[in-house]
């Protein structure tokens, strides 16, 4: 249907109400609204708070749009009511009441123009500078039963913020401001090495700096499982329960490790309920969203989604640059731009690897007494770079396929099975088999823990399709070429 070109003044929404079924018109109208909004809000906060948003309904009185979670909704209400009202007036020609809905399934619209930042956005939740990190031994008995002593470097201030993690950073800081009140449970998920543990520990420090009496229990999921097994063996469940159910804040890192542990899940369920009902804060991290944790009981999946579920994404190029600069500066010798660029281009997926590279380059330079240059960096990281020249990494394959099929890497690696996701996942497995030396089991491990027969089936299927369906064949050939080219 041709509607002719539309200017802001002759928007479809201005002339008739729009409902969720009018998907195209809603999208176009929202594009107009957000364009006008961006003249009133700076680019970084706009990216953080509105990149995951969509228009749901419009009529003469109301504009209803959705954002990804309660945190964003509250934040927008508190900070952007006025610019939103002005924007609606401009776009629709008369005032509209603005309503915000929450839709956890919203997919972010990525903006290639997004700029990084090394500090929190101006509008981020208020933080105290120099958060006091209290280690377990310093706290009055019983105040912090930490299985892992907090790392003093893991604070909000030391966390480099960019488009990929700004939301997670702001949400974690926000949740730590009012434990047990607003965002309970707080559930942070994303692949390994992206700063989940860093943010969890930052929350602990932040809560303690506000309330040194807070009883925080911070531990890895593994410790929880081991304690529970121990308590079962010693028939000492009462003490176990006393310990876990009498805290103000329970923080469990890597909760996905509850997968396949039925009895521990059962116990955790009761721990969760007791704490939740008493208004105590629960903070969890995981490598995948609640619904994708294999064998996790439905009642736990649904509870984990009650509060705030936040995804942390791999760092974009500019954020990697900022992290490299910051880490090298912290270690006493800031990398020149060309060295930082080399590393940011070569090491893409994981912040822990970036840190390791900084350490190696600095150690190598001081060992041979040379300045930090592109040449020294190449020498120091020769093995890392050589290993990469032969074959693409799984992260590269996952990134290419998810970009190509416009789905998120976490979906590709998760367990959901819509046709589109399942197809893209099979293509990724096929490419991994063709381009890397990973075993079938290994490949399955990258895609939600699938077994080797599933991987084999995927490979056969794509092999067949690539021959019988020209469109699929072209896509696979392009992806193969693109991935081979990157590594030469
Ligand atoms: P995860 O728990 O997600 O596997 P970690 O929190 O252990 O990741 O992070 C790995 C390393 O990278 C840590 O040393 C952490 O301090 C560092 N790191 C991660 N994200 C950032 C960031 N945004 N800024 C600074 N350092 C970071
Ligand atoms: Mg971790």
Short mmCIF file of C-alpha atoms and ligand atoms in Angstrom, two decimals:
data_model
loop_
_atom_site.label_atom_id
_atom_site.label_comp_id
_atom_site.label_asym_id
_atom_site.label_seq_id
_atom_site.Cartn_x
_atom_site.Cartn_y
_atom_site.Cartn_z
CA UNK A 1 0.00 0.00 0.00
CA UNK A 2 1.48 3.30 -1.10
CA UNK A 3 0.78 6.11 1.30
CA UNK A 4 3.00 8.72 -0.26
CA UNK A 5 5.82 10.41 1.56
CA UNK A 6 5.11 11.52 5.07
CA UNK A 7 6.51 14.53 6.77
CA UNK A 8 6.44 14.96 10.52
CA UNK A 9 3.43 17.22 10.10
CA UNK A 10 1.37 14.63 8.23
CA UNK A 11 2.07 11.55 10.28
CA UNK A 12 -0.38 8.69 10.01
CA UNK A 13 -0.70 8.68 13.78
CA UNK A 14 -1.95 12.23 13.80
CA UNK A 15 -4.89 11.29 11.64
CA UNK A 16 -6.01 7.97 13.12
CA UNK A 17 -5.52 5.84 16.21
CA UNK A 18 -2.90 3.11 15.89
CA UNK A 19 -3.10 -0.31 17.51
CA UNK A 20 -0.47 -3.06 17.90
CA UNK A 21 -1.64 -4.64 14.64
CA UNK A 22 -0.52 -1.60 12.65
CA UNK A 23 3.09 -2.65 13.02
CA UNK A 24 4.55 -0.69 10.14
CA UNK A 25 2.74 2.52 10.89
CA UNK A 26 3.70 2.23 14.55
CA UNK A 27 7.33 1.71 13.66
CA UNK A 28 7.36 4.68 11.31
CA UNK A 29 5.64 6.90 13.83
CA UNK A 30 8.02 5.85 16.56
CA UNK A 31 10.92 6.67 14.28
CA UNK A 32 9.53 10.20 13.96
CA UNK A 33 8.99 10.51 17.69
CA UNK A 34 12.46 9.27 18.60
CA UNK A 35 14.04 11.54 16.02
CA UNK A 36 12.32 14.52 17.63
CA UNK A 37 13.21 13.22 21.09
CA UNK A 38 16.87 13.08 20.18
CA UNK A 39 16.92 16.82 19.69
CA UNK A 40 16.07 17.09 23.39
CA UNK A 41 18.19 14.32 24.96
CA UNK A 42 21.92 13.76 24.63
CA UNK A 43 23.03 10.84 22.48
CA UNK A 44 24.43 8.61 25.26
CA UNK A 45 21.43 8.67 27.58
CA UNK A 46 19.18 8.32 24.56
CA UNK A 47 21.02 5.13 23.60
CA UNK A 48 20.82 3.78 27.11
CA UNK A 49 17.18 4.38 27.82
CA UNK A 50 15.44 4.40 24.47
CA UNK A 51 17.34 2.01 22.22
CA UNK A 52 15.08 -0.77 23.42
CA UNK A 53 11.72 0.87 22.97
CA UNK A 54 8.74 0.50 20.66
CA UNK A 55 5.46 2.27 20.11
CA UNK A 56 2.41 0.19 21.05
CA UNK A 57 -0.65 2.43 20.67
CA UNK A 58 -1.60 5.96 19.81
CA UNK A 59 -4.90 7.79 19.87
CA UNK A 60 -6.05 11.37 20.39
CA UNK A 61 -5.26 11.25 24.07
CA UNK A 62 -2.57 8.74 24.73
CA UNK A 63 0.73 7.46 23.48
CA UNK A 64 1.72 4.06 24.82
CA UNK A 65 5.21 2.75 24.29
CA UNK A 66 7.15 -0.22 25.65
CA UNK A 67 10.61 -0.52 27.14
CA UNK A 68 12.52 -3.59 28.16
CA UNK A 69 12.18 -3.60 31.91
CA UNK A 70 10.90 -1.85 35.02
CA UNK A 71 14.18 -0.15 35.63
CA UNK A 72 14.11 1.66 32.30
CA UNK A 73 10.47 2.53 32.82
CA UNK A 74 11.11 4.08 36.24
CA UNK A 75 14.15 5.89 35.00
CA UNK A 76 12.37 7.39 32.02
CA UNK A 77 9.45 8.47 34.17
CA UNK A 78 11.74 10.16 36.65
CA UNK A 79 14.01 11.86 34.18
CA UNK A 80 12.38 12.27 30.81
CA UNK A 81 8.74 13.14 31.38
CA UNK A 82 9.18 16.68 30.20
CA UNK A 83 11.16 16.06 27.01
CA UNK A 84 8.69 13.31 26.15
CA UNK A 85 5.70 15.60 26.63
CA UNK A 86 7.34 18.31 24.50
CA UNK A 87 8.17 15.76 21.83
CA UNK A 88 4.60 14.47 21.63
CA UNK A 89 3.31 18.00 21.31
CA UNK A 90 5.73 18.65 18.47
CA UNK A 91 5.03 15.43 16.60
CA UNK A 92 1.27 15.12 17.06
CA UNK A 93 0.39 18.80 17.23
CA UNK A 94 -1.48 18.49 20.54
CA UNK A 95 -0.61 17.11 24.00
CA UNK A 96 -0.75 13.38 24.69
CA UNK A 97 -0.56 11.45 27.95
CA UNK A 98 2.47 9.22 27.83
CA UNK A 99 2.19 5.67 29.20
CA UNK A 100 5.00 3.17 29.43
CA UNK A 101 4.66 -0.61 29.30
CA UNK A 102 7.27 -3.25 30.01
CA UNK A 103 8.10 -5.90 27.43
CA UNK A 104 11.05 -8.11 28.36
CA UNK A 105 11.28 -9.51 24.83
CA UNK A 106 12.11 -6.22 23.12
CA UNK A 107 15.19 -6.42 20.96
CA UNK A 108 17.59 -3.49 20.99
CA UNK A 109 17.87 -1.47 17.83
CA UNK A 110 21.60 -1.11 17.43
CA UNK A 111 22.94 2.27 16.53
CA UNK A 112 26.33 2.17 14.80
CA UNK A 113 26.82 5.84 15.71
CA UNK A 114 26.75 5.04 19.41
CA UNK A 115 29.67 6.66 21.16
CA UNK A 116 31.46 5.18 24.12
CA UNK A 117 32.13 6.81 27.43
CA UNK A 118 34.62 6.09 30.13
CA UNK A 119 32.45 7.34 32.94
CA UNK A 120 28.84 6.81 33.86
CA UNK A 121 26.36 8.89 31.88
CA UNK A 122 25.53 12.23 33.40
CA UNK A 123 22.14 10.94 34.38
CA UNK A 124 23.34 7.71 35.99
CA UNK A 125 22.22 6.94 39.53
CA UNK A 126 24.10 8.91 42.10
CA UNK A 127 27.15 7.08 43.31
CA UNK A 128 29.50 7.81 46.09
CA UNK A 129 33.03 8.28 45.03
CA UNK A 130 35.67 5.99 46.39
CA UNK A 131 33.26 3.31 47.54
CA UNK A 132 34.63 1.81 50.67
CA UNK A 133 35.31 -1.84 50.14
CA UNK A 134 34.88 -3.79 53.30
CA UNK A 135 36.37 -7.23 53.30
CA UNK A 136 34.82 -10.01 55.26
CA UNK A 137 37.35 -9.90 58.06
CA UNK A 138 36.75 -6.20 58.68
CA UNK A 139 33.08 -6.51 59.30
CA UNK A 140 31.44 -7.20 62.61
CA UNK A 141 30.92 -10.93 63.04
CA UNK A 142 28.06 -12.14 60.95
CA UNK A 143 27.82 -9.00 58.89
CA UNK A 144 29.29 -10.40 55.72
CA UNK A 145 29.72 -14.09 55.31
CA UNK A 146 31.59 -13.95 52.09
CA UNK A 147 32.94 -17.13 50.64
CA UNK A 148 34.97 -15.09 48.21
CA UNK A 149 36.58 -12.01 49.63
CA UNK A 150 35.51 -8.99 47.62
CA UNK A 151 38.06 -7.77 45.13
CA UNK A 152 38.75 -4.12 45.97
CA UNK A 153 39.14 -3.35 42.27
CA UNK A 154 35.62 -4.47 41.46
CA UNK A 155 33.80 -1.19 42.03
CA UNK A 156 31.37 0.82 39.94
CA UNK A 157 34.01 3.50 39.54
CA UNK A 158 36.48 1.06 38.02
CA UNK A 159 33.95 -0.24 35.53
CA UNK A 160 34.44 1.22 32.06
CA UNK A 161 31.08 2.10 30.61
CA UNK A 162 30.11 1.95 26.93
CA UNK A 163 26.99 1.27 24.87
CA UNK A 164 27.16 -2.49 25.50
CA UNK A 165 27.16 -2.33 29.28
CA UNK A 166 25.91 1.11 30.25
CA UNK A 167 22.48 -0.19 31.01
CA UNK A 168 23.77 -3.05 33.15
CA UNK A 169 26.03 -0.66 35.05
CA UNK A 170 23.27 1.85 35.74
CA UNK A 171 20.77 -0.85 36.69
CA UNK A 172 23.21 -2.53 39.10
CA UNK A 173 24.00 0.81 40.71
CA UNK A 174 20.28 1.58 40.92
CA UNK A 175 19.41 -1.77 42.49
CA UNK A 176 22.20 -1.36 45.05
CA UNK A 177 20.70 1.94 46.17
CA UNK A 178 17.57 0.42 47.63
CA UNK A 179 18.22 -3.27 48.32
CA UNK A 180 15.10 -5.38 48.65
CA UNK A 181 12.87 -2.58 47.48
CA UNK A 182 12.73 -1.88 43.81
CA UNK A 183 14.46 -4.49 41.72
CA UNK A 184 14.14 -7.83 43.40
CA UNK A 185 15.58 -10.18 42.31
CA UNK A 186 18.25 -8.51 40.25
CA UNK A 187 19.30 -10.93 37.51
CA UNK A 188 22.34 -10.13 35.37
CA UNK A 189 23.20 -12.35 32.41
CA UNK A 190 25.73 -12.50 29.58
CA UNK A 191 28.64 -14.59 28.28
CA UNK A 192 31.80 -15.15 30.27
CA UNK A 193 34.36 -12.41 30.82
CA UNK A 194 32.08 -9.41 30.38
CA UNK A 195 32.04 -8.08 33.92
CA UNK A 196 29.19 -9.85 35.72
CA UNK A 197 31.25 -10.73 38.77
CA UNK A 198 32.72 -7.23 38.72
CA UNK A 199 29.24 -5.68 38.85
CA UNK A 200 27.95 -8.08 41.51
CA UNK A 201 30.85 -7.25 43.78
CA UNK A 202 30.42 -3.54 43.04
CA UNK A 203 26.86 -3.88 44.28
CA UNK A 204 28.04 -5.51 47.52
CA UNK A 205 30.56 -2.75 48.15
CA UNK A 206 28.03 -0.09 47.32
CA UNK A 207 25.41 -1.55 49.66
CA UNK A 208 27.97 -1.86 52.44
CA UNK A 209 29.19 1.68 51.99
CA UNK A 210 25.66 2.91 52.56
CA UNK A 211 24.88 0.48 55.33
CA UNK A 212 27.92 -1.13 56.95
CA UNK A 213 25.58 -3.26 59.06
CA UNK A 214 24.01 -4.95 56.05
CA UNK A 215 24.35 -8.70 56.25
CA UNK A 216 25.45 -9.73 52.80
CA UNK A 217 26.11 -13.26 51.76
CA UNK A 218 28.08 -13.35 48.55
CA UNK A 219 29.11 -16.65 47.05
CA UNK A 220 29.44 -18.65 43.89
CA UNK A 221 26.67 -21.04 42.96
CA UNK A 222 29.17 -23.83 43.28
CA UNK A 223 29.69 -23.00 46.96
CA UNK A 224 25.95 -23.01 47.51
CA UNK A 225 25.72 -26.45 45.94
CA UNK A 226 28.66 -27.78 47.95
CA UNK A 227 27.35 -26.42 51.23
CA UNK A 228 24.01 -27.95 50.57
CA UNK A 229 25.47 -31.37 49.80
CA UNK A 230 27.62 -31.09 52.89
CA UNK A 231 24.62 -30.19 55.05
CA UNK A 232 22.68 -33.13 53.63
CA UNK A 233 25.51 -35.51 54.42
CA UNK A 234 25.86 -34.21 57.95
CA UNK A 235 22.10 -34.00 58.43
CA UNK A 236 22.62 -30.41 59.37
CA UNK A 237 20.05 -28.70 57.21
CA UNK A 238 18.90 -26.44 59.99
CA UNK A 239 22.24 -24.67 60.22
CA UNK A 240 22.42 -24.41 56.46
CA UNK A 241 19.00 -22.78 56.40
CA UNK A 242 19.77 -20.45 59.28
CA UNK A 243 22.79 -19.24 57.42
CA UNK A 244 21.14 -18.63 54.08
CA UNK A 245 17.79 -17.39 55.22
CA UNK A 246 18.98 -14.80 57.72
CA UNK A 247 20.68 -12.29 55.50
CA UNK A 248 19.70 -8.92 54.08
CA UNK A 249 21.25 -9.55 50.71
CA UNK A 250 21.99 -12.88 49.06
CA UNK A 251 24.28 -12.70 46.03
CA UNK A 252 24.86 -15.88 44.02
CA UNK A 253 27.29 -15.69 41.12
CA UNK A 254 26.86 -18.03 38.14
CA UNK A 255 23.44 -19.34 39.12
CA UNK A 256 23.25 -21.24 35.79
CA UNK A 257 25.30 -23.90 37.57
CA UNK A 258 22.05 -24.98 39.23
CA UNK A 259 21.35 -26.74 35.92
CA UNK A 260 20.74 -30.45 36.46
CA UNK A 261 20.88 -30.13 40.25
CA UNK A 262 17.34 -30.91 41.15
CA UNK A 263 17.56 -31.05 44.92
CA UNK A 264 19.66 -27.94 45.20
CA UNK A 265 17.14 -26.15 42.98
CA UNK A 266 14.43 -27.23 45.38
CA UNK A 267 16.38 -25.84 48.34
CA UNK A 268 17.21 -22.65 46.51
CA UNK A 269 13.54 -22.21 45.71
CA UNK A 270 12.70 -22.17 49.43
CA UNK A 271 15.64 -19.93 50.27
CA UNK A 272 14.47 -17.56 47.57
CA UNK A 273 10.90 -17.49 48.85
CA UNK A 274 11.87 -16.88 52.46
CA UNK A 275 14.16 -14.01 51.57
CA UNK A 276 11.82 -12.53 49.04
CA UNK A 277 8.87 -12.56 51.40
CA UNK A 278 10.96 -10.89 54.07
CA UNK A 279 11.83 -8.11 51.61
CA UNK A 280 15.48 -9.12 51.35
CA UNK A 281 17.45 -8.48 48.18
CA UNK A 282 18.48 -11.34 45.92
CA UNK A 283 21.14 -10.78 43.28
CA UNK A 284 22.02 -13.40 40.67
CA UNK A 285 24.28 -13.70 37.66
CA UNK A 286 24.13 -16.25 34.89
CA UNK A 287 25.59 -17.00 31.48
CA UNK A 288 22.11 -17.02 29.94
CA UNK A 289 18.64 -15.63 30.61
CA UNK A 290 16.49 -17.57 33.10
CA UNK A 291 14.47 -19.43 30.47
CA UNK A 292 17.61 -20.73 28.75
CA UNK A 293 19.22 -22.31 31.80
CA UNK A 294 18.88 -26.02 31.03
CA UNK A 295 16.55 -28.01 33.30
CA UNK A 296 15.84 -25.04 35.55
CA UNK A 297 12.46 -25.60 37.20
CA UNK A 298 9.72 -23.42 35.77
CA UNK A 299 8.89 -21.95 39.13
CA UNK A 300 12.49 -20.75 39.48
CA UNK A 301 12.51 -19.40 35.93
CA UNK A 302 9.41 -17.38 36.67
CA UNK A 303 10.75 -16.11 40.00
CA UNK A 304 14.02 -15.04 38.45
CA UNK A 305 11.99 -12.90 36.08
CA UNK A 306 9.94 -11.19 38.80
CA UNK A 307 12.41 -8.40 39.34
CA UNK A 308 14.84 -6.95 36.88
CA UNK A 309 16.53 -9.07 34.21
CA UNK A 310 19.47 -7.28 32.63
CA UNK A 311 21.69 -8.43 29.80
CA UNK A 312 25.33 -7.43 29.49
CA UNK A 313 26.58 -7.48 25.90
CA UNK A 314 30.07 -7.90 24.44
CA UNK A 315 31.98 -4.63 24.23
CA UNK A 316 31.97 -2.70 20.97
CA UNK A 317 35.21 -1.38 19.46
CA UNK A 318 35.18 1.98 21.21
CA UNK A 319 34.52 0.41 24.57
CA UNK A 320 37.39 -2.01 24.01
CA UNK A 321 39.62 0.97 23.27
CA UNK A 322 38.49 2.72 26.45
CA UNK A 323 39.09 -0.43 28.51
CA UNK A 324 42.57 -0.91 27.07
CA UNK A 325 43.49 2.70 27.79
CA UNK A 326 42.12 2.55 31.29
CA UNK A 327 43.69 -0.80 32.21
CA UNK A 328 47.10 0.16 30.87
CA UNK A 329 46.93 3.54 32.64
CA UNK A 330 46.01 1.79 35.90
CA UNK A 331 49.09 -0.37 35.50
CA UNK A 332 51.28 2.68 35.11
CA UNK A 333 51.87 2.92 31.33
CA UNK A 334 49.00 4.01 29.18
CA UNK A 335 49.04 2.48 25.72
CA UNK A 336 49.46 4.84 22.77
CA UNK A 337 46.45 4.92 20.46
CA UNK A 338 47.94 2.75 17.72
CA UNK A 339 48.74 -0.04 20.19
CA UNK A 340 45.28 0.15 21.75
CA UNK A 341 43.77 0.05 18.26
CA UNK A 342 45.71 -3.06 17.30
CA UNK A 343 44.50 -4.92 20.38
CA UNK A 344 40.93 -3.65 20.16
CA UNK A 345 40.75 -4.91 16.58
CA UNK A 346 42.20 -8.31 17.33
CA UNK A 347 40.61 -9.16 20.68
CA UNK A 348 36.93 -8.77 20.36
CA UNK A 349 34.75 -10.73 22.62
CA UNK A 350 36.03 -10.88 26.12
CA UNK A 351 37.20 -8.26 28.59
CA UNK A 352 39.22 -10.75 30.58
CA UNK A 353 41.27 -11.45 27.43
CA UNK A 354 41.79 -7.74 26.91
CA UNK A 355 43.16 -7.50 30.44
CA UNK A 356 45.45 -10.45 29.84
CA UNK A 357 46.78 -8.82 26.67
CA UNK A 358 47.54 -5.59 28.51
CA UNK A 359 49.53 -7.50 31.11
CA UNK A 360 51.47 -9.43 28.47
CA UNK A 361 52.38 -6.38 26.45
CA UNK A 362 53.54 -4.46 29.52
CA UNK A 363 55.56 -7.40 30.81
CA UNK A 364 57.20 -7.96 27.43
CA UNK A 365 58.06 -4.27 26.98
CA UNK A 366 59.66 -4.02 30.39
CA UNK A 367 61.52 -7.31 29.94
CA UNK A 368 63.25 -6.18 26.76
CA UNK A 369 63.42 -2.56 27.90
CA UNK A 370 61.57 -1.32 24.83
CA UNK A 371 58.90 1.36 24.56
CA UNK A 372 55.32 0.26 24.11
CA UNK A 373 54.83 0.24 20.36
CA UNK A 374 52.86 -1.67 17.79
CA UNK A 375 55.94 -3.78 17.20
CA UNK A 376 56.41 -4.69 20.87
CA UNK A 377 52.73 -5.48 21.13
CA UNK A 378 52.86 -7.75 18.09
CA UNK A 379 55.83 -9.59 19.55
CA UNK A 380 54.23 -9.96 22.96
CA UNK A 381 51.01 -11.28 21.50
CA UNK A 382 52.45 -13.28 18.63
CA UNK A 383 51.00 -16.54 19.87
CA UNK A 384 47.59 -15.04 20.42
CA UNK A 385 47.57 -13.50 16.97
CA UNK A 386 49.03 -16.55 15.19
CA UNK A 387 46.49 -18.86 16.73
CA UNK A 388 43.83 -16.57 15.37
CA UNK A 389 45.19 -16.43 11.87
CA UNK A 390 44.48 -20.09 11.18
CA UNK A 391 40.82 -20.20 12.03
CA UNK A 392 38.08 -17.85 13.16
CA UNK A 393 37.08 -18.03 16.80
CA UNK A 394 33.66 -19.29 17.81
CA UNK A 395 32.86 -15.75 18.90
CA UNK A 396 33.54 -14.49 15.38
CA UNK A 397 31.33 -17.15 13.89
CA UNK A 398 28.57 -16.39 16.36
CA UNK A 399 28.92 -12.65 15.72
CA UNK A 400 28.74 -13.03 11.93
CA UNK A 401 25.75 -15.35 11.98
CA UNK A 402 23.79 -13.32 14.50
CA UNK A 403 24.43 -10.17 12.50
CA UNK A 404 23.43 -11.86 9.28
CA UNK A 405 20.16 -13.23 10.65
CA UNK A 406 19.49 -10.21 12.88
CA UNK A 407 19.19 -12.18 16.07
CA UNK A 408 21.09 -11.78 19.28
CA UNK A 409 24.20 -13.88 20.02
CA UNK A 410 22.55 -14.95 23.27
CA UNK A 411 19.59 -16.28 21.30
CA UNK A 412 21.89 -18.16 18.98
CA UNK A 413 23.58 -19.69 22.00
CA UNK A 414 20.41 -20.21 23.96
CA UNK A 415 17.84 -22.96 23.86
CA UNK A 416 14.90 -21.26 22.23
CA UNK A 417 13.56 -22.93 19.16
CA UNK A 418 11.66 -20.62 16.90
CA UNK A 419 12.28 -21.62 13.29
CA UNK A 420 14.38 -18.58 12.50
CA UNK A 421 16.64 -19.02 15.51
CA UNK A 422 16.97 -22.76 15.04
CA UNK A 423 17.97 -22.28 11.39
CA UNK A 424 20.58 -19.63 12.19
CA UNK A 425 21.95 -21.85 14.96
CA UNK A 426 22.32 -24.75 12.54
CA UNK A 427 24.14 -22.51 10.09
CA UNK A 428 26.50 -21.42 12.88
CA UNK A 429 27.21 -25.05 13.80
CA UNK A 430 27.86 -25.87 10.17
CA UNK A 431 30.31 -22.98 9.82
CA UNK A 432 32.05 -23.92 13.07
CA UNK A 433 32.60 -27.44 11.78
CA UNK A 434 33.93 -26.21 8.46
CA UNK A 435 36.18 -23.49 9.77
CA UNK A 436 37.50 -24.66 13.13
CA UNK A 437 39.02 -27.74 14.72
CA UNK A 438 36.47 -27.90 17.49
CA UNK A 439 34.92 -31.29 18.14
CA UNK A 440 31.20 -31.86 17.72
CA UNK A 441 30.80 -31.86 21.52
CA UNK A 442 32.70 -28.60 21.77
CA UNK A 443 30.53 -26.98 19.16
CA UNK A 444 27.39 -28.22 20.91
CA UNK A 445 28.71 -26.65 24.10
CA UNK A 446 28.75 -23.24 22.49
CA UNK A 447 25.12 -23.54 21.48
CA UNK A 448 23.24 -24.17 24.66
CA UNK A 449 24.90 -27.45 25.58
CA UNK A 450 23.63 -29.55 22.68
CA UNK A 451 25.00 -33.03 22.21
CA UNK A 452 27.10 -34.23 19.30
CA UNK A 453 24.23 -35.91 17.47
CA UNK A 454 22.28 -32.64 17.39
CA UNK A 455 25.32 -30.89 15.95
CA UNK A 456 25.79 -33.62 13.38
CA UNK A 457 22.16 -33.38 12.37
CA UNK A 458 22.50 -29.59 11.97
CA UNK A 459 25.58 -29.96 9.79
CA UNK A 460 23.90 -32.52 7.53
CA UNK A 461 20.82 -30.42 7.25
CA UNK A 462 22.64 -27.23 6.24
CA UNK A 463 24.89 -29.19 3.91
CA UNK A 464 21.77 -30.44 2.11
CA UNK A 465 19.98 -27.12 2.14
CA UNK A 466 23.01 -25.25 0.81
CA UNK A 467 22.80 -27.47 -2.26
CA UNK A 468 19.04 -27.53 -2.75
CA UNK A 469 18.07 -23.99 -1.76
CA UNK A 470 19.99 -21.30 -3.67
CA UNK A 471 19.20 -18.63 -1.11
CA UNK A 472 20.58 -20.67 1.75
CA UNK A 473 23.53 -21.71 -0.41
CA UNK A 474 24.41 -18.08 -1.15
CA UNK A 475 24.17 -17.03 2.47
CA UNK A 476 26.36 -19.88 3.65
CA UNK A 477 28.93 -19.20 0.91
CA UNK A 478 29.05 -15.51 1.81
CA UNK A 479 29.47 -16.24 5.50
CA UNK A 480 32.23 -18.74 4.77
CA UNK A 481 34.06 -16.24 2.60
CA UNK A 482 33.63 -13.44 5.08
CA UNK A 483 34.94 -15.51 7.99
CA UNK A 484 37.89 -16.86 6.00
CA UNK A 485 38.84 -13.38 4.91
CA UNK A 486 38.90 -12.03 8.46
CA UNK A 487 41.51 -14.52 9.48
CA UNK A 488 44.07 -14.11 6.70
P1 LIG B 1 32.27 -12.44 34.20
O1 LIG B 1 31.90 -12.59 35.64
O2 LIG B 1 31.16 -11.87 33.37
O3 LIG B 1 32.84 -13.67 33.59
P2 LIG B 1 34.28 -10.68 35.26
O4 LIG B 1 33.45 -9.76 36.09
O5 LIG B 1 35.06 -11.71 35.97
O6 LIG B 1 33.39 -11.35 34.11
O7 LIG B 1 35.24 -9.78 34.35
C1 LIG B 1 36.45 -10.26 33.80
C2 LIG B 1 37.53 -9.22 34.01
O8 LIG B 1 37.27 -8.11 33.18
C3 LIG B 1 37.59 -8.70 35.42
O9 LIG B 1 38.92 -8.51 35.80
C4 LIG B 1 36.87 -7.38 35.36
O10 LIG B 1 37.35 -6.46 36.30
C5 LIG B 1 37.16 -6.93 33.95
N1 LIG B 1 36.08 -6.14 33.40
C6 LIG B 1 34.92 -6.59 32.86
N2 LIG B 1 34.17 -5.59 32.41
C7 LIG B 1 34.83 -4.47 32.68
C8 LIG B 1 34.57 -3.08 32.46
N3 LIG B 1 33.45 -2.68 31.83
N4 LIG B 1 35.49 -2.19 32.86
C9 LIG B 1 36.62 -2.60 33.45
N5 LIG B 1 36.94 -3.87 33.69
C10 LIG B 1 36.05 -4.80 33.32
MG1 LIG B 2 32.02 -14.30 36.83
#
